[in-house]
CSV table of C-alpha atoms and ligand atoms in Angstrom, one decimal:
chain,number,residue,atom,x,y,z
A,1253,UNK,CA,-19.3,-17.1,5.5
A,1254,UNK,CA,-19.4,-20.4,3.7
A,1255,UNK,CA,-21.0,-19.4,0.5
A,1256,UNK,CA,-23.0,-16.9,-1.4
A,1257,UNK,CA,-26.3,-18.3,0.0
A,1258,UNK,CA,-25.2,-17.7,3.6
A,1259,UNK,CA,-24.3,-14.1,2.5
A,1260,UNK,CA,-27.7,-13.6,0.9
A,1261,UNK,CA,-29.4,-14.7,4.1
A,1262,UNK,CA,-27.2,-12.3,6.2
A,1263,UNK,CA,-28.1,-9.5,3.8
A,1264,UNK,CA,-31.8,-10.3,4.2
A,1265,UNK,CA,-31.7,-10.5,8.0
A,1266,UNK,CA,-29.9,-7.2,8.1
A,1267,UNK,CA,-32.5,-5.5,5.9
A,1268,UNK,CA,-29.9,-5.0,3.2
A,1269,UNK,CA,-31.6,-7.0,0.4
A,1270,UNK,CA,-34.7,-6.4,-1.6
A,1271,UNK,CA,-36.1,-9.3,-3.6
A,1272,UNK,CA,-37.6,-8.2,-7.0
A,1273,UNK,CA,-40.2,-10.7,-8.2
A,1274,UNK,CA,-41.3,-8.7,-11.3
A,1275,UNK,CA,-40.0,-10.1,-14.6
A,1276,UNK,CA,-37.0,-8.1,-15.7
A,1277,UNK,CA,-34.8,-8.0,-18.8
A,1278,UNK,CA,-31.1,-8.7,-18.4
A,1279,UNK,CA,-30.6,-6.4,-21.4
A,1280,UNK,CA,-30.3,-2.9,-20.0
A,1281,UNK,CA,-33.3,-3.0,-17.7
A,1282,UNK,CA,-31.4,-4.5,-14.7
A,1283,UNK,CA,-28.7,-1.8,-15.2
A,1284,UNK,CA,-31.1,1.0,-15.1
A,1285,UNK,CA,-32.8,-0.3,-12.0
A,1286,UNK,CA,-29.5,-1.0,-10.2
A,1287,UNK,CA,-27.9,2.3,-11.2
A,1288,UNK,CA,-30.8,4.2,-9.6
A,1289,UNK,CA,-30.6,2.0,-6.5
A,1290,UNK,CA,-26.8,2.2,-6.1
A,1291,UNK,CA,-26.6,6.0,-6.8
A,1292,UNK,CA,-29.1,6.4,-3.9
A,1293,UNK,CA,-27.1,4.2,-1.5
A,1294,UNK,CA,-29.8,1.5,-1.8
A,1295,UNK,CA,-29.8,-2.2,-1.0
A,1296,UNK,CA,-28.5,-5.4,-2.7
A,1297,UNK,CA,-31.1,-6.7,-5.2
A,1298,UNK,CA,-32.1,-10.2,-5.9
A,1299,UNK,CA,-34.0,-10.5,-9.2
A,1300,UNK,CA,-35.9,-13.8,-9.1
A,1301,UNK,CA,-37.6,-13.7,-12.5
A,1302,UNK,CA,-35.1,-12.8,-15.2
A,1303,UNK,CA,-36.2,-13.1,-18.8
A,1304,UNK,CA,-34.4,-15.9,-20.7
A,1305,UNK,CA,-32.8,-17.7,-17.8
A,1306,UNK,CA,-33.8,-19.9,-14.8
A,1307,UNK,CA,-31.2,-18.3,-12.6
A,1308,UNK,CA,-31.9,-15.5,-10.2
A,1309,UNK,CA,-29.6,-12.5,-10.4
A,1310,UNK,CA,-27.8,-11.0,-7.3
A,1311,UNK,CA,-26.4,-7.5,-7.8
A,1312,UNK,CA,-25.2,-4.6,-5.7
A,1313,UNK,CA,-24.1,-7.0,-2.9
A,1314,UNK,CA,-21.1,-4.8,-2.0
A,1315,UNK,CA,-22.8,-1.4,-2.8
A,1316,UNK,CA,-22.4,0.5,0.5
A,1317,UNK,CA,-19.9,1.1,3.3
A,1318,UNK,CA,-21.9,-1.1,5.6
A,1319,UNK,CA,-22.2,-4.0,3.2
A,1320,UNK,CA,-18.6,-4.1,2.2
A,1321,UNK,CA,-17.7,-4.2,5.9
A,1322,UNK,CA,-20.2,-6.9,6.5
A,1323,UNK,CA,-18.9,-8.8,3.5
A,1324,UNK,CA,-15.4,-8.8,5.0
A,1325,UNK,CA,-16.7,-9.7,8.5
A,1326,UNK,CA,-15.8,-6.4,10.1
A,1327,UNK,CA,-17.5,-3.3,11.3
A,1328,UNK,CA,-14.6,-1.1,10.3
A,1329,UNK,CA,-12.3,-1.6,7.2
A,1330,UNK,CA,-9.4,0.0,9.0
A,1331,UNK,CA,-9.6,-2.7,11.7
A,1332,UNK,CA,-9.1,-5.3,9.1
A,1333,UNK,CA,-6.1,-3.3,7.7
A,1334,UNK,CA,-4.6,-3.4,11.3
A,1335,UNK,CA,-5.1,-7.1,11.4
A,1336,UNK,CA,-3.2,-7.6,8.2
A,1337,UNK,CA,-0.5,-5.3,9.6
A,1338,UNK,CA,-0.1,-7.3,12.8
A,1339,UNK,CA,0.1,-10.6,10.9
A,1340,UNK,CA,2.8,-9.2,8.6
A,1341,UNK,CA,4.7,-7.4,11.4
A,1342,UNK,CA,8.2,-8.9,10.7
A,1343,UNK,CA,10.0,-7.3,13.7
A,1344,UNK,CA,12.2,-9.9,15.4
A,1345,UNK,CA,10.2,-10.7,18.6
A,1346,UNK,CA,11.8,-9.7,21.9
A,1347,UNK,CA,11.4,-12.1,24.8
A,1348,UNK,CA,9.6,-15.4,25.2
A,1349,UNK,CA,6.0,-14.1,25.2
A,1350,UNK,CA,6.5,-12.2,22.0
A,1351,UNK,CA,8.1,-15.2,20.4
A,1352,UNK,CA,5.2,-17.4,21.3
A,1353,UNK,CA,2.8,-14.8,20.0
A,1354,UNK,CA,4.8,-14.5,16.7
A,1355,UNK,CA,4.7,-18.3,16.3
A,1356,UNK,CA,0.9,-18.3,16.9
A,1357,UNK,CA,0.6,-15.7,14.1
A,1358,UNK,CA,2.5,-17.8,11.7
A,1359,UNK,CA,0.4,-20.8,12.6
A,1360,UNK,CA,-2.7,-18.7,12.0
A,1361,UNK,CA,-1.4,-17.8,8.6
A,1362,UNK,CA,-0.7,-21.4,7.7
A,1363,UNK,CA,-4.2,-22.4,8.7
A,1364,UNK,CA,-5.6,-20.2,5.8
A,1365,UNK,CA,-4.0,-22.3,3.0
A,1366,UNK,CA,-6.9,-23.6,0.8
A,1367,UNK,CA,-8.2,-27.0,1.6
A,1368,UNK,CA,-8.8,-29.6,-1.2
A,1369,UNK,CA,-12.1,-31.5,-1.0
A,1370,UNK,CA,-13.3,-34.3,-3.2
A,1371,UNK,CA,-16.7,-33.0,-4.0
A,1372,UNK,CA,-18.2,-29.6,-4.0
A,1373,UNK,CA,-21.7,-28.3,-4.5
A,1374,UNK,CA,-20.4,-26.3,-7.5
A,1375,UNK,CA,-20.4,-29.6,-9.5
A,1376,UNK,CA,-23.9,-30.7,-8.5
A,1377,UNK,CA,-25.2,-30.0,-12.0
A,1378,UNK,CA,-22.7,-30.9,-14.7
A,1379,UNK,CA,-23.6,-29.7,-18.2
A,1380,UNK,CA,-22.6,-32.2,-20.9
A,1381,UNK,CA,-22.6,-29.3,-23.3
A,1382,UNK,CA,-21.2,-26.1,-21.8
A,1383,UNK,CA,-23.7,-23.3,-22.6
A,1384,UNK,CA,-23.3,-19.7,-21.6
A,1385,UNK,CA,-26.8,-19.1,-22.8
A,1386,UNK,CA,-28.0,-20.8,-19.6
A,1387,UNK,CA,-26.8,-17.8,-17.6
A,1388,UNK,CA,-28.6,-14.4,-17.3
A,1389,UNK,CA,-25.6,-12.5,-18.6
A,1390,UNK,CA,-26.3,-8.8,-18.6
A,1391,UNK,CA,-26.0,-6.5,-21.5
A,1392,UNK,CA,-25.2,-3.5,-19.3
A,1393,UNK,CA,-25.3,-0.3,-21.5
A,1394,UNK,CA,-26.8,0.6,-24.9
A,1395,UNK,CA,-23.4,0.9,-26.6
A,1396,UNK,CA,-21.9,-2.4,-25.2
A,1397,UNK,CA,-20.6,-4.9,-27.7
A,1398,UNK,CA,-22.6,-7.7,-26.1
A,1399,UNK,CA,-23.4,-9.3,-22.8
A,1400,UNK,CA,-20.7,-9.5,-20.2
A,1401,UNK,CA,-20.0,-11.6,-17.2
A,1402,UNK,CA,-19.0,-8.8,-14.8
A,1403,UNK,CA,-18.2,-10.5,-11.5
A,1404,UNK,CA,-16.1,-13.5,-12.4
A,1405,UNK,CA,-13.2,-15.0,-10.4
A,1406,UNK,CA,-10.8,-15.9,-13.1
A,1407,UNK,CA,-8.3,-18.6,-12.0
A,1408,UNK,CA,-5.1,-19.5,-13.9
A,1409,UNK,CA,-1.6,-20.7,-13.0
A,1410,UNK,CA,1.7,-19.1,-13.7
A,1411,UNK,CA,3.2,-21.4,-16.3
A,1412,UNK,CA,6.7,-20.8,-14.9
A,1413,UNK,CA,6.2,-21.1,-11.1
A,1414,UNK,CA,2.9,-23.0,-10.9
A,1415,UNK,CA,1.5,-20.3,-8.5
A,1416,UNK,CA,-2.2,-19.8,-8.8
A,1417,UNK,CA,-3.8,-16.4,-9.6
A,1418,UNK,CA,-7.3,-15.3,-9.2
A,1419,UNK,CA,-8.3,-12.0,-10.8
A,1420,UNK,CA,-11.6,-10.4,-11.6
A,1421,UNK,CA,-11.6,-9.7,-15.4
A,1422,UNK,CA,-14.8,-9.2,-17.3
A,1423,UNK,CA,-15.8,-11.8,-19.9
A,1424,UNK,CA,-17.7,-10.9,-23.0
A,1425,UNK,CA,-20.0,-13.7,-24.2
A,1426,UNK,CA,-19.8,-14.3,-28.0
A,1427,UNK,CA,-21.9,-17.5,-28.1
A,1428,UNK,CA,-22.7,-20.5,-25.9
A,1429,UNK,CA,-19.1,-21.8,-25.8
A,1430,UNK,CA,-16.9,-18.8,-26.7
A,1431,UNK,CA,-16.1,-15.6,-24.9
A,1432,UNK,CA,-13.5,-12.9,-24.7
A,1433,UNK,CA,-11.1,-12.6,-21.7
A,1434,UNK,CA,-10.5,-8.9,-20.8
A,1435,UNK,CA,-7.4,-9.2,-18.7
A,1436,UNK,CA,-5.5,-6.0,-19.1
A,1437,UNK,CA,-1.9,-5.7,-20.0
A,1438,UNK,CA,-0.8,-5.0,-16.3
A,1439,UNK,CA,-2.7,-7.9,-14.8
A,1440,UNK,CA,-1.4,-11.3,-13.7
A,1441,UNK,CA,-3.7,-13.4,-15.9
A,1442,UNK,CA,-2.3,-11.5,-19.0
A,1443,UNK,CA,1.3,-12.2,-17.8
A,1444,UNK,CA,0.4,-16.0,-17.6
A,1445,UNK,CA,-0.6,-16.0,-21.2
A,1446,UNK,CA,2.5,-14.0,-22.2
A,1447,UNK,CA,4.7,-16.5,-20.4
A,1448,UNK,CA,2.9,-19.5,-21.8
A,1449,UNK,CA,3.2,-21.4,-25.0
A,1450,UNK,CA,0.0,-19.7,-26.3
A,1451,UNK,CA,-2.7,-21.4,-24.3
A,1452,UNK,CA,-3.5,-21.0,-20.6
A,1453,UNK,CA,-6.1,-23.3,-18.9
A,1454,UNK,CA,-8.6,-21.1,-17.1
A,1455,UNK,CA,-11.4,-21.7,-14.6
A,1456,UNK,CA,-14.0,-19.1,-13.8
A,1457,UNK,CA,-16.0,-19.2,-10.5
A,1458,UNK,CA,-19.1,-17.0,-10.3
A,1459,UNK,CA,-20.9,-16.4,-7.0
A,1460,UNK,CA,-18.7,-17.2,-4.1
A,1461,UNK,CA,-18.7,-16.1,-0.5
A,1462,UNK,CA,-18.1,-12.3,-0.4
A,1463,UNK,CA,-14.6,-12.4,1.0
A,1464,UNK,CA,-13.4,-14.7,-1.8
A,1465,UNK,CA,-15.1,-12.6,-4.4
A,1466,UNK,CA,-13.4,-9.5,-3.0
A,1467,UNK,CA,-10.0,-11.2,-3.0
A,1468,UNK,CA,-10.2,-11.5,-6.8
A,1469,UNK,CA,-10.2,-7.7,-7.0
A,1470,UNK,CA,-7.4,-7.2,-4.6
A,1471,UNK,CA,-4.0,-6.1,-6.0
A,1472,UNK,CA,-1.9,-8.8,-4.4
A,1473,UNK,CA,1.7,-9.5,-5.7
A,1474,UNK,CA,1.8,-12.3,-8.2
A,1475,UNK,CA,3.4,-14.8,-5.8
A,1476,UNK,CA,0.6,-14.5,-3.3
A,1477,UNK,CA,-2.4,-16.8,-3.8
A,1478,UNK,CA,-5.7,-14.9,-3.5
A,1479,UNK,CA,-7.3,-18.0,-2.0
A,1480,UNK,CA,-4.9,-17.7,1.0
A,1481,UNK,CA,-5.8,-14.1,1.3
A,1482,UNK,CA,-9.5,-15.0,1.1
A,1483,UNK,CA,-9.0,-17.6,3.8
A,1484,UNK,CA,-7.4,-15.0,6.0
A,1485,UNK,CA,-10.3,-12.5,5.5
A,1486,UNK,CA,-13.1,-15.0,6.1
A,1487,UNK,CA,-11.3,-16.6,9.1
A,1488,UNK,CA,-11.1,-20.1,7.6
A,1489,UNK,CA,-9.5,-21.7,4.6
A,1490,UNK,CA,-11.3,-21.8,1.3
A,1491,UNK,CA,-12.4,-25.3,0.2
A,1492,UNK,CA,-11.3,-26.0,-3.3
A,1493,UNK,CA,-12.5,-28.8,-5.7
A,1494,UNK,CA,-10.6,-30.0,-8.8
A,1495,UNK,CA,-12.0,-29.1,-12.1
A,1496,UNK,CA,-13.0,-31.9,-14.5
A,1497,UNK,CA,-11.6,-30.7,-17.8
A,1498,UNK,CA,-8.6,-28.5,-16.8
A,1499,UNK,CA,-5.9,-28.9,-14.2
A,1500,UNK,CA,-7.1,-26.2,-11.9
A,1501,UNK,CA,-9.2,-25.9,-8.7
A,1502,UNK,CA,-12.1,-23.7,-7.9
A,1503,UNK,CA,-13.9,-22.7,-4.7
A,1504,UNK,CA,-16.1,-25.7,-4.0
A,1505,UNK,CA,-19.2,-23.7,-3.1
A,1506,UNK,CA,-19.2,-21.4,-6.2
A,1507,UNK,CA,-22.6,-21.1,-7.8
A,1508,UNK,CA,-21.4,-21.5,-11.4
A,1509,UNK,CA,-18.1,-22.8,-12.8
A,1510,UNK,CA,-16.8,-22.3,-16.3
A,1511,UNK,CA,-13.8,-24.4,-17.4
A,1512,UNK,CA,-11.7,-23.9,-20.5
A,1513,UNK,CA,-8.6,-22.2,-22.0
A,1514,UNK,CA,-7.6,-18.8,-23.2
A,1515,UNK,CA,-5.9,-18.8,-26.6
A,1516,UNK,CA,-3.2,-16.2,-27.5
A,1517,UNK,CA,-3.4,-17.2,-31.1
A,1518,UNK,CA,-7.1,-16.4,-31.2
A,1519,UNK,CA,-7.3,-12.7,-30.7
A,1520,UNK,CA,-10.6,-10.9,-31.5
A,1521,UNK,CA,-12.1,-7.5,-30.9
A,1522,UNK,CA,-13.5,-7.1,-27.4
A,1523,UNK,CA,-15.9,-4.3,-26.4
A,1524,UNK,CA,-17.0,-1.6,-26.5
A,1525,UNK,CA,-17.9,-1.7,-22.8
A,1526,UNK,CA,-19.5,0.9,-20.6
A,1527,UNK,CA,-16.7,1.0,-18.0
A,1528,UNK,CA,-16.1,2.1,-14.5
A,1529,UNK,CA,-14.5,5.2,-15.8
A,1530,UNK,CA,-17.9,6.5,-16.8
A,1531,UNK,CA,-17.0,6.2,-20.5
A,1532,UNK,CA,-17.2,3.4,-23.1
A,1533,UNK,CA,-13.9,1.6,-23.4
A,1534,UNK,CA,-13.5,1.1,-27.2
A,1535,UNK,CA,-13.0,-2.2,-29.0
A,1536,UNK,CA,-9.5,-3.7,-28.7
A,1537,UNK,CA,-8.0,-7.1,-29.4
A,1538,UNK,CA,-8.1,-9.6,-26.5
A,1539,UNK,CA,-7.7,-13.4,-26.4
A,1540,UNK,CA,-10.6,-15.8,-26.7
A,1541,UNK,CA,-11.8,-18.0,-23.9
A,1542,UNK,CA,-13.0,-21.4,-25.1
A,1543,UNK,CA,-15.3,-23.4,-22.8
A,1544,UNK,CA,-14.5,-27.1,-22.2
A,1545,UNK,CA,-16.8,-27.6,-19.2
A,1546,UNK,CA,-19.5,-26.0,-17.1
A,1547,UNK,CA,-21.1,-26.8,-13.9
A,1548,UNK,CA,-23.5,-25.3,-11.4
A,1549,UNK,CA,-25.1,-25.7,-8.0
A,1550,UNK,CA,-28.6,-26.9,-7.8
A,1551,UNK,CA,-30.8,-23.8,-7.9
A,1552,UNK,CA,-27.8,-21.7,-8.7
A,1553,UNK,CA,-27.8,-17.9,-8.2
A,1554,UNK,CA,-26.0,-15.7,-10.7
A,1555,UNK,CA,-23.9,-13.0,-9.1
A,1556,UNK,CA,-23.1,-9.9,-11.2
A,1557,UNK,CA,-22.5,-6.2,-11.1
A,1558,UNK,CA,-22.6,-3.1,-13.3
A,1559,UNK,CA,-20.0,-0.5,-13.6
A,1560,UNK,CA,-20.3,3.1,-15.0
A,1561,UNK,CA,-20.0,6.6,-13.7
A,1562,UNK,CA,-19.3,6.4,-9.9
A,1563,UNK,CA,-20.5,5.9,-7.3
A,1564,UNK,CA,-21.4,2.3,-8.0
A,1565,UNK,CA,-20.8,-1.0,-6.4
A,1566,UNK,CA,-17.1,-1.3,-7.5
A,1567,UNK,CA,-16.3,2.0,-5.6
A,1568,UNK,CA,-16.8,0.1,-2.3
A,1569,UNK,CA,-14.6,-2.8,-3.4
A,1570,UNK,CA,-11.9,-0.2,-4.3
A,1571,UNK,CA,-12.4,1.5,-0.9
A,1572,UNK,CA,-11.8,-1.8,0.8
A,1573,UNK,CA,-8.6,-2.2,-1.1
A,1574,UNK,CA,-7.5,1.3,-0.1
A,1575,UNK,CA,-8.1,0.7,3.6
A,1576,UNK,CA,-6.7,-2.9,3.7
A,1577,UNK,CA,-3.6,-2.2,1.7
A,1578,UNK,CA,-2.7,1.1,3.4
A,1579,UNK,CA,-0.8,-0.6,6.2
A,1580,UNK,CA,1.1,-2.7,3.7
A,1581,UNK,CA,2.0,0.4,1.7
A,1582,UNK,CA,3.3,2.0,4.9
A,1583,UNK,CA,5.7,-0.9,5.4
A,1584,UNK,CA,7.7,0.2,2.4
A,1585,UNK,CA,6.6,3.9,2.5
A,1586,UNK,CA,6.4,4.6,6.2
A,1587,UNK,CA,6.2,8.4,5.7
A,1588,UNK,CA,2.8,8.0,3.9
A,1589,UNK,CA,0.3,8.8,6.7
A,1590,UNK,CA,-3.1,8.4,4.9
A,1591,UNK,CA,-4.5,7.9,1.4
A,1592,UNK,CA,-7.7,8.6,-0.3
A,1593,UNK,CA,-8.6,7.4,-3.8
A,1594,UNK,CA,-11.6,9.8,-4.3
A,1595,UNK,CA,-14.6,8.4,-6.3
A,1596,UNK,CA,-14.3,11.2,-8.8
A,1597,UNK,CA,-10.8,9.8,-9.7
A,1598,UNK,CA,-12.2,6.3,-10.5
A,1599,UNK,CA,-9.2,4.6,-8.8
A,1600,UNK,CA,-6.4,5.4,-11.3
A,1601,UNK,CA,-7.0,9.1,-12.0
A,1602,UNK,CA,-6.3,10.5,-8.5
A,1603,UNK,CA,-4.6,9.7,-5.2
A,1604,UNK,CA,-4.6,12.1,-2.3
A,1605,UNK,CA,-1.9,11.2,0.2
A,1606,UNK,CA,-0.6,12.9,3.4
A,1607,UNK,CA,2.9,13.2,4.7
A,1608,UNK,CA,4.5,14.1,8.0
A,1609,UNK,CA,7.1,16.3,6.3
A,1610,UNK,CA,10.6,16.0,7.7
A,1611,UNK,CA,12.9,17.3,4.9
A,1612,UNK,CA,12.8,19.5,1.8
A,1613,UNK,CA,11.2,17.6,-1.1
A,1614,UNK,CA,9.6,15.0,1.1
A,1615,UNK,CA,6.2,15.5,-0.7
A,1616,UNK,CA,7.9,14.9,-4.1
A,1617,UNK,CA,9.6,11.8,-2.8
A,1618,UNK,CA,6.1,10.5,-1.9
A,1619,UNK,CA,4.8,11.1,-5.4
A,1620,UNK,CA,7.6,9.1,-6.8
A,1621,UNK,CA,6.9,6.3,-4.3
A,1622,UNK,CA,3.3,6.2,-5.4
A,1623,UNK,CA,4.4,6.0,-9.0
A,1624,UNK,CA,6.6,3.0,-8.1
A,1625,UNK,CA,4.0,0.9,-6.2
A,1626,UNK,CA,2.1,-1.9,-7.9
A,1627,UNK,CA,-1.1,-0.8,-9.6
A,1628,UNK,CA,-0.9,2.5,-7.8
A,1629,UNK,CA,2.0,3.3,-10.1
A,1630,UNK,CA,-0.7,4.0,-12.8
A,1631,UNK,CA,-2.1,6.9,-10.8
A,1632,UNK,CA,-2.4,9.9,-13.1
A,1633,UNK,CA,-2.6,12.7,-10.5
A,1634,UNK,CA,-1.1,12.6,-7.0
A,1635,UNK,CA,-1.9,15.3,-4.5
A,1636,UNK,CA,0.2,15.5,-1.3
A,1637,UNK,CA,-1.0,17.4,1.7
A,1638,UNK,CA,0.4,17.8,5.2
A,1639,UNK,CA,-0.6,15.2,7.8
A,1640,UNK,CA,-2.9,17.6,9.7
A,1641,UNK,CA,-5.2,17.7,6.6
A,1642,UNK,CA,-7.9,15.1,6.4
A,1643,UNK,CA,-7.3,13.4,3.0
A,1644,UNK,CA,-10.9,12.2,3.0
A,1645,UNK,CA,-12.3,15.7,3.1
A,1646,UNK,CA,-11.9,16.5,-0.6
A,1647,UNK,CA,-13.1,20.1,-0.2
A,1648,UNK,CA,-10.4,20.7,2.4
A,1649,UNK,CA,-7.8,19.1,0.1
A,1650,UNK,CA,-8.9,21.2,-2.8
A,1651,UNK,CA,-8.6,24.3,-0.6
A,1652,UNK,CA,-5.1,23.4,0.4
A,1653,UNK,CA,-4.1,22.6,-3.2
A,1654,UNK,CA,-5.6,25.8,-4.7
A,1655,UNK,CA,-3.9,27.9,-1.9
A,1656,UNK,CA,-0.5,26.2,-1.5
A,1657,UNK,CA,0.7,25.3,-4.9
A,1658,UNK,CA,3.0,27.4,-7.0
A,1659,UNK,CA,3.0,25.4,-10.1
A,1660,UNK,CA,6.5,26.3,-11.3
A,1661,UNK,CA,7.9,24.9,-8.1
A,1662,UNK,CA,5.3,22.5,-6.7
A,1663,UNK,CA,4.1,20.6,-9.7
A,1664,UNK,CA,6.0,17.5,-10.9
A,1665,UNK,CA,5.2,16.1,-14.4
A,1666,UNK,CA,6.5,12.7,-15.4
A,1667,UNK,CA,5.8,10.0,-17.8
A,1668,UNK,CA,5.2,6.2,-17.6
A,1669,UNK,CA,2.6,3.5,-17.6
A,1670,UNK,CA,-1.0,4.6,-17.1
A,1671,UNK,CA,-4.1,2.5,-16.7
A,1672,UNK,CA,-5.3,0.5,-19.7
A,1673,UNK,CA,-8.6,2.3,-19.5
A,1674,UNK,CA,-7.1,5.8,-19.5
A,1675,UNK,CA,-8.6,7.5,-22.5
A,1676,UNK,CA,-6.9,10.9,-22.1
A,1677,UNK,CA,-3.4,9.5,-22.6
A,1678,UNK,CA,-2.3,9.9,-26.3
A,1679,UNK,CA,-1.0,6.3,-26.4
A,1680,UNK,CA,-2.6,3.1,-25.0
A,1681,UNK,CA,-1.4,2.5,-21.4
A,1682,UNK,CA,1.4,5.1,-21.7
A,1683,UNK,CA,1.2,8.8,-20.8
A,1684,UNK,CA,1.9,11.7,-18.4
A,1685,UNK,CA,1.3,11.9,-14.7
A,1686,UNK,CA,1.2,15.0,-12.5
A,1687,UNK,CA,1.9,15.5,-8.8
A,1688,UNK,CA,1.0,18.6,-6.8
A,1689,UNK,CA,2.8,19.3,-3.6
A,1690,UNK,CA,0.1,21.1,-1.6
A,1691,UNK,CA,2.1,21.0,1.7
A,1692,UNK,CA,3.4,24.1,3.5
A,1693,UNK,CA,6.6,25.1,1.9
A,1694,UNK,CA,9.9,25.5,3.6
A,1695,UNK,CA,12.9,27.8,2.9
A,1696,UNK,CA,14.8,24.8,1.8
A,1697,UNK,CA,12.2,24.2,-0.9
A,1698,UNK,CA,12.6,27.7,-2.4
A,1699,UNK,CA,10.1,29.6,-0.2
A,1700,UNK,CA,12.0,32.8,0.3
A,1701,UNK,CA,9.1,34.6,2.0
A,1702,UNK,CA,7.7,33.6,5.3
A,1703,UNK,CA,4.8,31.0,5.0
A,1704,UNK,CA,1.6,32.6,6.4
A,1705,UNK,CA,0.0,31.3,9.5
A,1706,UNK,CA,-3.5,29.7,9.0
A,1707,UNK,CA,-6.3,31.6,10.7
A,1708,UNK,CA,-7.7,30.1,13.8
A,1709,UNK,CA,-9.6,31.5,16.8
A,1710,UNK,CA,-8.0,31.2,20.2
A,1711,UNK,CA,-9.2,28.3,22.4
A,1712,UNK,CA,-10.2,30.7,25.1
A,1713,UNK,CA,-12.6,32.6,22.9
A,1714,UNK,CA,-14.0,29.5,21.3
A,1715,UNK,CA,-14.8,28.0,24.7
A,1716,UNK,CA,-16.4,31.3,25.9
A,1717,UNK,CA,-18.6,31.4,22.8
A,1718,UNK,CA,-19.6,27.7,23.2
A,1719,UNK,CA,-20.6,28.4,26.8
A,1720,UNK,CA,-22.5,31.6,26.0
A,1721,UNK,CA,-24.2,30.5,22.7
A,1722,UNK,CA,-27.7,30.2,24.3
A,1723,UNK,CA,-27.3,33.8,25.5
A,1724,UNK,CA,-27.1,35.1,21.9
A,1725,UNK,CA,-30.5,33.7,20.9
A,1726,UNK,CA,-29.1,32.6,17.5
A,1727,UNK,CA,-30.6,29.3,16.4
A,1728,UNK,CA,-28.2,26.5,15.2
A,1729,UNK,CA,-24.6,25.8,16.3
B,919,FMN,C1,-16.1,-5.2,-10.8
B,919,FMN,C2,-14.7,-5.2,-11.3
B,919,FMN,C3,-14.4,-5.5,-12.6
B,919,FMN,C4,-13.1,-5.5,-13.1
B,919,FMN,N1,-12.9,-5.8,-14.4
B,919,FMN,C5,-11.6,-5.9,-14.8
B,919,FMN,C6,-11.3,-6.3,-16.2
B,919,FMN,O1,-12.2,-6.5,-17.0
B,919,FMN,N2,-10.0,-6.4,-16.6
B,919,FMN,C7,-9.0,-6.2,-15.7
B,919,FMN,O2,-7.8,-6.3,-16.1
B,919,FMN,N3,-9.2,-5.8,-14.4
B,919,FMN,C8,-10.5,-5.7,-14.0
B,919,FMN,N4,-10.7,-5.3,-12.7
B,919,FMN,C9,-9.6,-5.0,-11.8
B,919,FMN,C10,-8.9,-6.3,-11.3
B,919,FMN,O3,-9.8,-7.2,-10.8
B,919,FMN,C11,-7.9,-6.0,-10.2
B,919,FMN,O4,-6.9,-5.1,-10.8
B,919,FMN,C12,-7.2,-7.2,-9.7
B,919,FMN,O5,-6.2,-6.8,-8.7
B,919,FMN,C13,-6.5,-8.0,-10.8
B,919,FMN,O6,-5.9,-9.1,-10.2
B,919,FMN,P1,-4.4,-9.5,-10.6
B,919,FMN,O7,-3.6,-8.5,-9.8
B,919,FMN,O8,-4.3,-10.9,-10.0
B,919,FMN,O9,-4.3,-9.5,-12.0
B,919,FMN,C14,-12.1,-5.3,-12.2
B,919,FMN,C15,-12.3,-5.0,-10.8
B,919,FMN,C16,-13.7,-5.0,-10.4
B,919,FMN,C17,-13.9,-4.7,-9.0
């Protein structure tokens, strides 16, 4: 999809969008409406009359399994994961046909490098005075410290390597030209500021095509440009246009662009913010974002989201990451069969993984692997089950864990970095993690008694009862 407008049309045609013409307040009212809609699995919403701003507000665009798949141009997220796997399959090709195919794949990858264009619609309206008050920035929850831009693509460059990064970090509006940049300690934007001489030029794009928006949330390694990944997902490279007041580029079809710099010497309290954990994240010091430029498309649409107790829109963005990145994880941890980050675990609190166990302690090896992997390393609780258990059936996983764990033997407690939003850890971003080995135990793992067999009816009797069910006169299965 070319831009947010094409996406809105697609949503409309698919019956996945409701336009709300009634006047609504960006302060709390939009949250309450959207929360009710997203908890009920409802549609994307386009509010066309928002008090205090000319811009309509799009929200909940990713808020269902169907919409996140549509957003990424697939009908099955796993299929997209398989496409990523095939592109990154680094086996040396055997034979001429395989070599030609491998070359084709490399050429395909090269075609997704972003394309520079001279003009972009995102600069149709240039504001001589940058003014955040023009935007319908939501105040999401009653205890929030102010209004927040919640779906921004924050673009900066690594001051050492020059590699671009694009991450989604909320921005708290202080006044028309000043805001707070909430890039957390483990994120690439924060690393850019740490490695800089105190100031980092930043451009913020709001309202892009959905694959590009999603890419800002994806946990890519720092040397991989999110705009290449976005090009791969949408099947054509992202067109970028040069900013006017900073040496950065932004997606040319963005609805709104903010230009400026983040200043490490100007730290101020950010928050509180009703976060995706379901709790308020308290105030903490973050660097200030000073605006030096601002532009918009004609008739711009403001894209945003709300987070809070799940399920909400961000749960589906996280699910996409889980499915798309699983094949990549398997490249370094091939014994990890499947993974589920259940919604009750709000991403960082719980990962359920399955293993095809081959040696004693294999499940514990997997826990340690998870604690060594990118942002997954922040996972507070890892549950490992055998590969014949469906990790997505949380009730079945709980049954296995409650039944199979002897805590003295099967529980591993360790310490290390935890998520910046983890409020249970005694220290900021540092705490304990636990792993539960819920697999069947072997003698080599200290199981001195025979492990019991799970109860299952014989196939012969099951087939007979299936066949004879109508004879019994019992309604139902
Ligand atoms: C809706 C939404 C809001 C987010 N807000 C923040 C935020 O305020 N700060 C932050 O550090 N990460 C936030 N994240 C998570 C990051 O976008 C995510 O970790 C991403 O991979 C960071 O990019 P990076 O690896 O390039 O730093 C948010 C994610 C979503 C989906």
